[in-house]
Amino acid sequence: MDMKSTKGSPILADSVPINKSRLGIHSSLLPCSQSGTSFTTAVPSIPRKKPGKLDDVCSNGWLDAMKSSSPPRKKVLKDFNFVELVPDDAEAAYESWKIRYPSALNCFQTISSRARKRKLVVFLDYDGTLSPIVDDPDRAFMSNDMRRAVRNVAKHFPTAIISGRSRDKVYELVGLTELYYAGSHGMDIIFPAKDMVSRNDLNYVKSTNKEGKEVNLFQPAREFLPMIDEVFMKLVETSKDIPGAKVENHKFCASVHYRNVDPDSWPVIAQYVHDILKDYPRLRLTHGRKVLEIRPVINWDKGKAVEFLLESLGFSNCDDVLPIYIGDDRTDEDAFKVLKKKNYGYGILVSAVTKESNAFFSLKDTSEVQDFLESLVKMAQVDARKHGRSPKPSDYDTD
Ligand SMILES: O=P(O)(O)OC[C@H]1O[C@H](O[C@H]2O[C@H](CO)[C@@H](O)[C@H](O)[C@H]2O)[C@H](O)[C@@H](O)[C@@H]1O
């Protein structure tokens, strides 16, 4: 296993062609809508090896990354959902951390005065940003209030969801047709393309959506589909005896969740994944919140997806665009980095604990994300009134 693959940085694709004969499993066996497939799923039998030496995952840093991959939390029941709370002793550290990553709510005036001179484009991660982190990924629902806030934002500004989940799954969870969607960490983008027909690239695909409308897709990891299916099945098979483990197929990537696995079994699950990946040098591993993410080794991530969408929306090389990206996870750092490097937007990290980040601002949790989105809507309403474009109350979704 290439140790560099644990660092989460994009690595350029190698030029080795996929050995399709090695794959052996037809992708139609596992459609992408099967995200959330658990260990109990029936799969063709794949010989299961015992995990290799557990030392591998200790020495390459996987275990440390797994242990630190999500903040500690106390669970309380609120609106039928779990919310995260910060332990008291971390509060002081958090307050001083906010000097480096100021609250986007406290600094809303700074943001709005810049936004007023530019075209705002809003990018939103899903899990941990629009929906609170919960134990069961299949029950990570966003509240109706949050959905309303996102819908109202999209009435004023181009708005995109960029998620590690499959595009179909995140669309099903968000349920708003007026947004742009990028699934599989940006490797599956639905986008408005004026010039797509002229693009001579196999990654561009014309398709139809559920309403039968023509849509444009950009899928830079298309060739990896059979490989991801194959690895997904191996992951399901190898981890099915580990209580609490869950494997998801996100079409262009796969996830192995260990949030509900006894920490004593984390080294075992890590070693299983490590052993499987040894046979797939064209796949790499990144760490999410109590989840191991397996994805193609291509130079594509959420940051590239942001650049791609800005270009598709006609904002490339625009000085007057202000992209705002809100996310909570390590994979969102790729997008924060792009905004920071280009120095033309704001990354906003959602975190209730101190974390190193490339974001500019912070928000504590999903309820602050909702407040922030509602503030953007109010700002747009005030501006519309000032310019004599008073929106009718019926233009907005309210209670
Ligand atoms: O990019 P995102 O939209 O943030 O997706 C990242 C991963 O989110 C999901 O897992 C996370 O949220 C779950 C539900 O709250 C939680 O149980 C899990 O521990 C978190 O890692 C999703 O299930 C993953 O497949 C995504 O990659």
Short mmCIF file of C-alpha atoms in Angstrom, two decimals, residues 128-264:
data_model
loop_
_atom_site.label_atom_id
_atom_site.label_comp_id
_atom_site.label_asym_id
_atom_site.label_seq_id
_atom_site.Cartn_x
_atom_site.Cartn_y
_atom_site.Cartn_z
CA GLY A 128 -22.68 17.37 8.98
CA THR A 129 -23.55 20.60 7.14
CA LEU A 130 -27.21 20.37 6.14
CA SER A 131 -28.02 17.33 8.25
CA PRO A 132 -26.60 16.56 11.69
CA ILE A 133 -24.27 13.60 12.01
CA VAL A 134 -26.26 10.56 13.14
CA ASP A 135 -25.32 6.94 13.73
CA ASP A 136 -27.21 5.55 10.76
CA PRO A 137 -26.21 7.09 7.40
CA ASP A 138 -29.59 6.04 5.99
CA ARG A 139 -31.33 8.27 8.53
CA ALA A 140 -29.32 11.46 7.95
CA PHE A 141 -32.32 13.60 7.11
CA MET A 142 -32.31 17.35 6.81
CA SER A 143 -35.06 19.21 8.63
CA ASN A 144 -37.88 20.91 6.74
CA ASP A 145 -36.63 24.26 8.06
CA MET A 146 -33.21 23.61 6.59
CA ARG A 147 -34.74 22.53 3.27
CA ARG A 148 -36.78 25.74 3.21
CA ALA A 149 -33.65 27.80 3.92
CA VAL A 150 -31.75 26.11 1.08
CA ARG A 151 -34.66 26.53 -1.31
CA ASN A 152 -34.92 30.23 -0.49
CA VAL A 153 -31.18 30.71 -0.96
CA ALA A 154 -31.45 29.07 -4.39
CA LYS A 155 -34.09 31.63 -5.37
CA HIS A 156 -31.41 34.32 -5.24
CA PHE A 157 -28.08 32.61 -5.86
CA PRO A 158 -26.87 29.63 -7.90
CA THR A 159 -26.67 26.87 -5.30
CA ALA A 160 -24.96 23.49 -5.52
CA ILE A 161 -24.72 20.48 -3.23
CA ILE A 162 -21.34 18.74 -3.28
CA SER A 163 -21.41 15.46 -1.41
CA GLY A 164 -19.44 12.28 -0.87
CA ARG A 165 -22.66 10.34 -1.32
CA SER A 166 -23.93 9.16 -4.68
CA ARG A 167 -25.65 11.92 -6.62
CA ASP A 168 -28.95 10.03 -6.63
CA LYS A 169 -28.84 9.49 -2.89
CA VAL A 170 -28.03 13.08 -2.00
CA TYR A 171 -30.72 14.32 -4.39
CA GLU A 172 -33.19 11.97 -2.70
CA LEU A 173 -32.23 13.40 0.71
CA VAL A 174 -32.30 17.07 -0.32
CA GLY A 175 -35.23 16.80 -2.71
CA LEU A 176 -34.87 20.21 -4.38
CA THR A 177 -34.90 20.31 -8.18
CA GLU A 178 -33.64 23.90 -8.36
CA LEU A 179 -30.11 23.04 -7.21
CA TYR A 180 -27.02 21.68 -8.96
CA TYR A 181 -25.72 18.38 -7.60
CA ALA A 182 -22.29 16.80 -7.47
CA GLY A 183 -22.10 13.32 -5.93
CA SER A 184 -19.21 10.92 -5.21
CA HIS A 185 -16.98 13.75 -3.92
CA GLY A 186 -17.52 15.73 -7.11
CA MET A 187 -16.95 12.82 -9.52
CA ASP A 188 -20.57 12.87 -10.71
CA ILE A 189 -21.84 16.34 -11.62
CA ILE A 190 -25.12 17.41 -13.14
CA PHE A 191 -24.48 20.78 -14.73
CA PRO A 192 -25.84 23.41 -17.06
CA ALA A 193 -23.65 23.28 -20.16
CA LYS A 194 -24.17 25.64 -22.99
CA ASP A 195 -21.19 24.34 -24.87
CA MET A 196 -21.25 20.72 -23.93
CA VAL A 197 -21.96 19.34 -27.36
CA SER A 198 -18.67 20.74 -28.57
CA ARG A 199 -16.69 19.04 -25.82
CA ASN A 200 -15.01 15.98 -27.20
CA ASP A 201 -14.49 14.17 -23.94
CA LEU A 202 -15.80 10.77 -22.86
CA ASN A 203 -16.36 12.13 -19.36
CA TYR A 204 -19.25 14.23 -20.63
CA VAL A 205 -22.54 12.40 -20.97
CA LYS A 206 -25.99 13.43 -22.04
CA SER A 207 -28.68 11.80 -19.98
CA THR A 208 -32.28 12.29 -18.81
CA ASN A 209 -33.38 13.00 -15.28
CA LYS A 210 -36.29 11.46 -13.40
CA GLU A 211 -38.71 13.90 -15.02
CA GLY A 212 -37.47 12.86 -18.45
CA LYS A 213 -35.64 16.16 -19.04
CA GLU A 214 -32.31 16.18 -20.84
CA VAL A 215 -29.42 16.76 -18.48
CA ASN A 216 -25.66 17.00 -18.80
CA LEU A 217 -23.35 14.92 -16.67
CA PHE A 218 -19.64 15.16 -16.04
CA GLN A 219 -18.21 11.90 -14.72
CA PRO A 220 -14.41 11.90 -14.73
CA ALA A 221 -14.17 8.48 -13.06
CA ARG A 222 -16.48 6.59 -15.42
CA GLU A 223 -13.91 3.93 -16.20
CA PHE A 224 -13.73 3.02 -12.49
CA LEU A 225 -17.38 1.94 -12.21
CA PRO A 226 -16.76 -1.83 -12.48
CA MET A 227 -13.76 -1.59 -10.20
CA ILE A 228 -15.73 0.23 -7.49
CA ASP A 229 -18.50 -2.37 -7.75
CA GLU A 230 -15.99 -5.17 -7.39
CA VAL A 231 -14.28 -3.59 -4.40
CA PHE A 232 -17.62 -2.76 -2.82
CA MET A 233 -18.59 -6.43 -2.91
CA LYS A 234 -15.28 -7.47 -1.41
CA LEU A 235 -15.69 -4.91 1.35
CA VAL A 236 -19.20 -6.14 2.11
CA GLU A 237 -18.03 -9.72 2.24
CA THR A 238 -14.94 -9.14 4.37
CA SER A 239 -16.60 -6.92 6.93
CA LYS A 240 -19.89 -8.69 7.32
CA ASP A 241 -18.87 -10.37 10.57
CA ILE A 242 -17.86 -7.10 12.23
CA PRO A 243 -20.91 -5.90 14.17
CA GLY A 244 -21.89 -2.33 13.34
CA ALA A 245 -19.78 -2.04 10.18
CA LYS A 246 -21.56 -0.72 7.11
CA VAL A 247 -20.43 -0.41 3.52
CA GLU A 248 -21.98 2.00 1.02
CA ASN A 249 -21.65 2.04 -2.75
CA HIS A 250 -21.62 5.64 -3.99
CA LYS A 251 -21.15 4.68 -7.64
CA PHE A 252 -17.71 6.26 -8.16
CA CYS A 253 -16.48 5.62 -4.62
CA ALA A 254 -17.32 3.43 -1.65
CA SER A 255 -17.47 4.01 2.10
CA VAL A 256 -16.78 1.75 5.05
CA HIS A 257 -18.39 3.11 8.21
CA TYR A 258 -17.01 2.20 11.64
CA ARG A 259 -18.96 4.69 13.80
CA ASN A 260 -21.00 1.82 15.25
CA VAL A 261 -18.13 -0.65 15.46
CA ASP A 262 -16.50 -1.43 18.80
CA PRO A 263 -13.20 0.53 18.81
CA ASP A 264 -11.39 -2.72 19.62
#
